[in-house]
Amino acid sequence: MKGNDVILRTVSRIVVFIILTFGVELFLSGHNNPGGGFIGGLVLSSALVLLYVVFDIETVHQGVPLDFKKVAAFGAMLAVLSGTAAAVLGHPFLSQGFGYFDLPIFGVTELTTVTIFEAGVALTVIGTVETIILSISKDV
Amino acid sequence: MNADTIVEYTAAILMVTGGLMSLVSAIGLIRLPDVYTRSHAATKSSTLAVLLTLLGGFLYFWALERFISVRLLLGILFVFLTAPVAGHVIIRAAHRSGVKLADISKKDELAEAKERLMEEQNLERLNREKKNDSGV
Amino acid sequence: MLVVLGVFFPFAAAGLIPLLYRLIPNRRIGWFVMAVPLVLFAGLLSIVPGIAAGKTANVTVPWIPDAGIDLAFHIDGLSMIFGLLITGVGSLVVLYSIHYLSERESLGHFYAYLLLFMGAMLGVVFSDNLMVLYAFWELTSISSFLLIAFWYHRKGSRYGARKSMLITVFGGIGMLAGFLMLYSMTGTFSIRETITLAPELSEQPLYLAAMILVMLGAFTKSAQFPFHIWLPDAMEAPTPVSAYLHSATMVKAGIYLIARFTPIFGGESTWFWTVSLIGIVTLLWGSFNAVKQNDLKALLAYSTISQLGLIMSLLGFGSAALAAGTDAEQVLLAQAGFAALFYMVNHSTFKGLLFMIVGIVDHELGTRDIRRLGGLMALMPVSFTLAVIGSFSMAGLPPFNGFLGKEMFFQAAVTVSSGNPFTADGAALLFPVVGWIASVFTFIYCMIIVYRTFLGPRQPEKVDRLPHEAPKGMLVSPAVLALFVVGIFFFPNLAGKYLIGPAMPAVFPTLAGKPGLVPHIQAWHGFNTPLLMTIGVIAAGIILFVTFRHWRLIYRFPPFRWNLDTVYRGLIGGMETGSTLITKRYMSGNLRDYFVYIYVFFLAAAGGSLFLKGAFKPDFRMETIAVYEVTFVLIMTFAALAMPFVKSRITATLLNGVLGYSIAIFFIFFRAPDLALTQTVIETVTTVLFLLCFHFLPDWKPERAPARTKIINGLIALGAGAVVTGFALTVKGYVVFDSISGYFEDSYTLAGGKNIVNAILGDFRAFDTMLEVVVLFIAGIGVYTLIVLKAKKGGGDIEGK
Amino acid sequence: MVNTLMLIALILFSFTIVIAVYRIIRGPSKPDRVIALDMIGVNLLASIAVVSCLLETKAFMEVILILGILSFIGTIAFSKYIERGVIVERRHNR
Amino acid sequence: MEVHMIILTGVLVTVAVYLLLSRNMIRMILGTAVLSHAVHLLLITMGGAAEGHVPLLGESDGPYVDALPQALILTAIVISFATTAFLLVLAYRTYEETGTDDLNYLRRVRRE
Amino acid sequence: MNNILVLPMVIPLLTGFVLFFLRPSVRAQKLVASLSILSLIAVSVRMLLKIRDAGILRLDFGGWKPPFGILFVGDSFAALLVLTTSIVSGLILFYAFAATERRHENMFFYPFSFFLVAGVNGSLLTGDLFNLFVCFEVMLLASYVLVTLGGGKSQLAESMKYVAINVVASWFFLVALAFLYGTIGTLNMAHISVRVAEAGQGPLLSAIAVIFLIVFALKAGLLLYFWLPGSYSSPPAPVAALFAALLTKVGVYAMFRVFTLIFYHDSSITHGLIGAMAVLTLAGGSLGAVAYKDIRVIASYNVVIAVGFMMLGLAVFNEAAFRGSVYYLIHDMVIKALLFLAVGSMILLTGESRIDRMSGLIRNYPLLGWLFFITMLSLAGIPPFSGFIGKVYTGLGAVEGGNYWLLLAGFLSSLFVLYSLLRIFMNCFWGETTITREEQRPLNKKKLIPLSLLGALTLAIGVGTQVLAPFVADAAHVLANPEIYIEAVLGEVQPDE
């Protein structure tokens, strides 16, 4: 008997889009509002989880052809490297810098190196959560 | 009593209404006989309760700081969008996993529909087989 | 005086032996080995006159100066005696072994061990540093272990080696503790400095403990009662080893130690009584047991034990000199110490000789069982002669050095019984009487050696080889020793003046230079008590030897039947079975038991220190209380309490989810939006994970634990909850310090973030976050490997590539 | 007065949650429980909205949205588990 | 710091420990999950009373609640998620290999 | 600013990631791993020398002054252990190069080993109590993966217990941290120490200290060692060696750190409770070591005994005893690695793990036999091997402190160590040979070299103790005088004013 998932799938497509947008927003606004790398990453990965639940691994993989293990490794490495960069530049390990720049379109914007660190965190979270879920699921 | 206070009161009353709705659905959750009927209580009235409350919250913040919370609106939209789907999916799962209807139910239309579908499919298959036979 | 550094010569040689053995893989390697002790012997001889004149040789090489441990070596008269014995007997033993060992044996190993031992032994007697002394002391145990187990494929060898190792290392560890106590009293590891500080030590509280521990080391090494049991089993070693280690050198290390520490501990009644009594008991027990042995080597082992006891008791007698009142008394008692050293030298000569003869018999006949021997006199005349010399000397008959020694022993026993500073009523006659009885037994077993082996009827049917005289090379060493046995009898004062005499100031420093400290030894000293005693020994000995088969039966009755070996076996066996029983009882392998241990310990230790030590001061003040908070508390309590009782795992997981979501709302109440966000997402993902894994796991079965277990579990759980609550309530009331977090409220100026929590995570405590990411990553990849990498089917637990 | 009303609303929501927890424990069927969980999620969401009004802070808006999202995902996952026993399929070919 | 929260923590610990002591693997793992809930609650309770504003500088002028425990709990939550995930998968792999989810039987797996 | 302090942690971390990406090429993995280990050793030596010249080093992460930020503090104690960790883990890895199955190598065996080392080094260097928790978790997670890696039935069953117990241990850690934060309100160890001293270590703080004691006791295997023999005896030799050499030592280190720096005011805990636990551990370990016939289990119980012995130093609580424990820690890391690798090699060669099923191995593998002999002597504390000096100082400390029962227990336990290993040596290496030359499996040089190097190391430490002596003396001095550490950390800031 073939499952009739039309409603679910249609709604999910919209919902996933909302979640993804929201996740990115959380990630970016984390410095001044609730959110940040962890939460952003978690929300993004929960969007992916929804996709996996509603669709299936192979379908999703066609859309998102990523090796999540490597994503996780890359993220974690990025986090460590962002700290190392400061050390190479002669600051204490993990020193972060921030400043205000007047950018053409965005106006006065605050840019911080924490964002790179946070990106690493987010990537690790996404990569890890998906790796775990996929590893278990593929073992069916 | 200025406009803001009125809005605040409206918001609070919306919330209390939401709370009452949700209590009603909770009573439904206890009292109704089977999962299918309970799901009505849980999904429909509960969704309404939440919507009322969120609306109340939205109004309240608007009255308080003239703040239009996009997230709250998004939340309302989201609940509106997902609650019926969730209800649908879970009930379908219930039916497919063979949860019994309450004894007082008169008719299981979905089951009948499924049976009909099965019969039609069988019929079709038989026809096809017949055609194949005749073709040979 | 570089001869001191000769200590390292044997080690260097031992290191070279394996290489040399590649070049010369036969018995000729022995000649090279023999060069080592010979050179050292010559070197030591060359400084004998200097030592006799009262000089000493010192060399100090820093090792661990920070710890006060230096390779400090010091040769005085006492060390010199031992040094000469070690190198002298060592040379003869190597010479003997060249002919004794077959070329099929792994000679490289043998000689390496032997040299190792030699170096270690020299180190023991030359060291001036307690720790270095200990190091060499243990090294003698180890090399002796290796030598005893030279034929390690034999079970008996392994057994004997293990026994000797365990007992001597046990004593060694005790000795180490004693040394450490000495250090804590004196602040130095140097023996000489300790001796100079000796007078101040006796009031220290640790003095007695240190003394007993040092004695423990000496007694185990010198096979004193009740630690003698390892020596007979050590006879599994090749005979040269027995001749060297277990008669002339290693067992004498204990004697050396006692002599060396006499200046520190002597003059104390505990020291006097313990050393003398242990010595005399060992003397009696050893000689008594020697008589019943059938194996010649075992007989010699017991005889060694007994004579070590004799020397030990003499040292004990001598130590009383340091407490005696008048000069005359002091000198008189100190002569016991002189006798000890003199007897020790004699013992090395005749016992080494006897071991070598037994080795020859073993070598020629393939057996050392006296029940299968007899009448070898005609076939092996030279060996017979040598055996007679050795045995008679041991029995204390003239004209051999044993006679002199025995006379001096009797004299000392009589002296000490007639007057010593520690006289105890009733015990006055103890030493001479026991000594006399033991001498009778000594006489008997000496006769047994001679008669049962060489005289009496031949029993060719019990031996499968036709015996003949040993090769000349094998006879050289015993012959040289025999020469000493006779030579010392005729020129005892030569040894007394150059060898023993210089050692006396080392043992009795306070008496140094007193006239008569080094007595003039005379073979004939008139009809006095010792001579009468000797005559008595001979008479009684002959009677008992002749009637031996009639009274032999007494060995079947307790207490004569008793064997301390049983105690050792019982200890070891009991330890093995007992430990297995105990360990397997609590190491059940059951996770629940382990959790029970942990939580019970938590209840006892943490709960105990909270509730029993008055720390528990609960603070029940409510700052703010809201009805809805209480409702949520109730919700969580409700959900939590239901968890252990629900019947399906889905329900339990759902309840866990309820708990998680409710925690999120508590985070809201505590104004922690970031936490609430994280908590909800994590909770959902965890729930999804549970569901994913449920696919592979069977559904719950009801818990089938007995009611008692459930009650215990419940009580432990309640206890844990109560302790945590108690702690938290107490902590709540403990308001002493402000948190440091006020600093973080400047996060915008400091780190450019308005979200303080995020600023902490990303900046102030970014390191935590970084590592947390690493943790997450490891877990993720770990899950992946766990699932993908499965054990090979049918592959056992044994790894392999 | 406004606050009192809000508190009343909050208490009503928490009562609902209590009842839903009861439903989770009682069952009887799995879908019943999942529905109850869904309901708890939705009511928590509402409670948080009320709480944030009470505390007059906008900091919890994200939580509201997240809770909505997650209770949806959770419900979908549970229903798929009930239906198929497998949540994530390798290939959807049935 | 509220008394009722502390008591709730105690209840959670009790339940969790009871579950831990069970023979079933999943019960045990649920026990660890509840344990971590309890400790997070404990951490935030020990961080001080909920008097103050949300630690967002833009929201209000303070005083703020103690933000440090929040950061710590966040770390702790993620770590306990990581371990729980690993433990779960380990449980399922152990079941796959040994064929039992009863911890009591696991001891017999030893080859001694 | 001393960024060198973070290198012992960052180098292995980054190496781990690089190795992760180098998964397809085992050869490249080995090359990078070797280079990384060498640089790690170089950095550790450099750090140690820098500490000698400049005193205690401090690195404030992100430049945030203590007590607000996280910091690494390098004193001689930590640096010595970091150096030992680097060397020992390097040698174990070299052994692993030859002994690890290809499929394990493909499944990130090396990255996980490096993460383990990173966690260990981080735990040794950190000066922040919560960061210690996080570093522990890095180490533990890596150990969880390693202990399960490719395991069959019994390995998984034992891992299950190992992981579950450690999860509970981590829970206790968090509980203790919660209470400590609730009372003291800070996380920097030096700052905690200042505040504890200021408040006087009352009964409540002592009780909290007991919870910390439980945490570290679980990690170190002090009295609460039930999990240890099973989990250390089931994984492959290199993993078991890494565990035995590093993991429990970190617990011991943490115990020393916390109870000398922070909670040193209540002697009923430091002297009484820890002393009693140490004695019981010694007794239990000794009994266990002679109770079993599986050589891996015997080796595991030896780990327990060593933990008990090291804790004697803390129970005695004087500078001499601290010195003894520092020496013994260094010694034990080296020798446990050697012991477990040797035992693993024996199993590898014979396919058996029980002493009654092996015999006469020394004829076939003389070098292995003698290495085992050295191991035995060194473990029993016989000079001139590395165990001796630690034993001497511990004993000296016990004598000076008047703790004769501890002295007795400690010295007697070394007899049990000797006995348990003698059993292995005599049964497995001596006796009749059972393996003929033809069916003798080769023990290749790649495995023997790391083993021999470890053997040489234990001899070198014993003979060349003087080289270590100033560092160890400094380490013990800092342990005995916490104000030095506090001054180095908080010297320039006055956090409470």
PDB file of N, CA and C in Angstrom, chain C residues 212-234:
ATOM      1  N   ILE C 212      63.962  -3.023  63.875  1.00  0.00           N
ATOM      2  CA  ILE C 212      63.305  -4.295  63.556  1.00  0.00           C
ATOM      3  C   ILE C 212      63.214  -4.495  62.043  1.00  0.00           C
ATOM      4  N   LEU C 213      62.937  -3.407  61.332  1.00  0.00           N
ATOM      5  CA  LEU C 213      62.814  -3.536  59.885  1.00  0.00           C
ATOM      6  C   LEU C 213      64.153  -3.876  59.238  1.00  0.00           C
ATOM      7  N   VAL C 214      65.215  -3.263  59.746  1.00  0.00           N
ATOM      8  CA  VAL C 214      66.531  -3.593  59.198  1.00  0.00           C
ATOM      9  C   VAL C 214      66.848  -5.059  59.478  1.00  0.00           C
ATOM     10  N   MET C 215      66.497  -5.505  60.676  1.00  0.00           N
ATOM     11  CA  MET C 215      66.738  -6.904  60.996  1.00  0.00           C
ATOM     12  C   MET C 215      65.930  -7.809  60.073  1.00  0.00           C
ATOM     13  N   LEU C 216      64.728  -7.369  59.736  1.00  0.00           N
ATOM     14  CA  LEU C 216      63.889  -8.165  58.839  1.00  0.00           C
ATOM     15  C   LEU C 216      64.622  -8.409  57.530  1.00  0.00           C
ATOM     16  N   GLY C 217      65.211  -7.334  57.005  1.00  0.00           N
ATOM     17  CA  GLY C 217      65.958  -7.491  55.762  1.00  0.00           C
ATOM     18  C   GLY C 217      67.100  -8.483  55.933  1.00  0.00           C
ATOM     19  N   ALA C 218      67.834  -8.336  57.029  1.00  0.00           N
ATOM     20  CA  ALA C 218      68.986  -9.208  57.234  1.00  0.00           C
ATOM     21  C   ALA C 218      68.560 -10.656  57.420  1.00  0.00           C
ATOM     22  N   PHE C 219      67.506 -10.858  58.173  1.00  0.00           N
ATOM     23  CA  PHE C 219      67.094 -12.229  58.480  1.00  0.00           C
ATOM     24  C   PHE C 219      66.560 -12.947  57.251  1.00  0.00           C
ATOM     25  N   THR C 220      65.806 -12.227  56.415  1.00  0.00           N
ATOM     26  CA  THR C 220      65.302 -12.911  55.223  1.00  0.00           C
ATOM     27  C   THR C 220      66.458 -13.260  54.301  1.00  0.00           C
ATOM     28  N   LYS C 221      67.397 -12.356  54.178  1.00  0.00           N
ATOM     29  CA  LYS C 221      68.486 -12.614  53.245  1.00  0.00           C
ATOM     30  C   LYS C 221      69.374 -13.740  53.769  1.00  0.00           C
ATOM     31  N   SER C 222      69.608 -13.743  55.059  1.00  0.00           N
ATOM     32  CA  SER C 222      70.499 -14.744  55.622  1.00  0.00           C
ATOM     33  C   SER C 222      69.757 -15.994  56.052  1.00  0.00           C
ATOM     34  N   ALA C 223      68.545 -16.150  55.562  1.00  0.00           N
ATOM     35  CA  ALA C 223      67.798 -17.379  55.796  1.00  0.00           C
ATOM     36  C   ALA C 223      67.679 -17.716  57.272  1.00  0.00           C
ATOM     37  N   GLN C 224      67.349 -16.718  58.077  1.00  0.00           N
ATOM     38  CA  GLN C 224      67.163 -16.976  59.503  1.00  0.00           C
ATOM     39  C   GLN C 224      65.726 -17.424  59.758  1.00  0.00           C
ATOM     40  N   PHE C 225      65.595 -18.233  60.776  1.00  0.00           N
ATOM     41  CA  PHE C 225      64.282 -18.704  61.198  1.00  0.00           C
ATOM     42  C   PHE C 225      63.362 -17.499  61.424  1.00  0.00           C
ATOM     43  N   PRO C 226      62.174 -17.427  60.963  1.00  0.00           N
ATOM     44  CA  PRO C 226      61.439 -18.446  60.193  1.00  0.00           C
ATOM     45  C   PRO C 226      61.479 -18.201  58.687  1.00  0.00           C
ATOM     46  N   PHE C 227      62.439 -17.409  58.229  1.00  0.00           N
ATOM     47  CA  PHE C 227      62.481 -17.112  56.798  1.00  0.00           C
ATOM     48  C   PHE C 227      63.442 -18.024  56.046  1.00  0.00           C
ATOM     49  N   HIS C 228      63.910 -19.061  56.762  1.00  0.00           N
ATOM     50  CA  HIS C 228      64.937 -19.892  56.149  1.00  0.00           C
ATOM     51  C   HIS C 228      64.388 -20.762  55.033  1.00  0.00           C
ATOM     52  N   ILE C 229      63.083 -20.840  54.923  1.00  0.00           N
ATOM     53  CA  ILE C 229      62.503 -21.868  54.055  1.00  0.00           C
ATOM     54  C   ILE C 229      62.878 -21.725  52.587  1.00  0.00           C
ATOM     55  N   TRP C 230      63.326 -20.548  52.202  1.00  0.00           N
ATOM     56  CA  TRP C 230      63.636 -20.431  50.774  1.00  0.00           C
ATOM     57  C   TRP C 230      64.929 -21.105  50.395  1.00  0.00           C
ATOM     58  N   LEU C 231      65.842 -21.248  51.387  1.00  0.00           N
ATOM     59  CA  LEU C 231      67.176 -21.712  51.022  1.00  0.00           C
ATOM     60  C   LEU C 231      67.179 -23.160  50.509  1.00  0.00           C
ATOM     61  N   PRO C 232      66.508 -24.103  51.183  1.00  0.00           N
ATOM     62  CA  PRO C 232      66.525 -25.463  50.633  1.00  0.00           C
ATOM     63  C   PRO C 232      65.979 -25.534  49.209  1.00  0.00           C
ATOM     64  N   ASP C 233      64.932 -24.764  48.920  1.00  0.00           N
ATOM     65  CA  ASP C 233      64.379 -24.805  47.575  1.00  0.00           C
ATOM     66  C   ASP C 233      65.302 -24.142  46.562  1.00  0.00           C
ATOM     67  N   ALA C 234      66.146 -23.241  47.064  1.00  0.00           N
ATOM     68  CA  ALA C 234      67.072 -22.574  46.149  1.00  0.00           C
ATOM     69  C   ALA C 234      68.129 -23.532  45.655  1.00  0.00           C
TER      70      ALA C 234
END
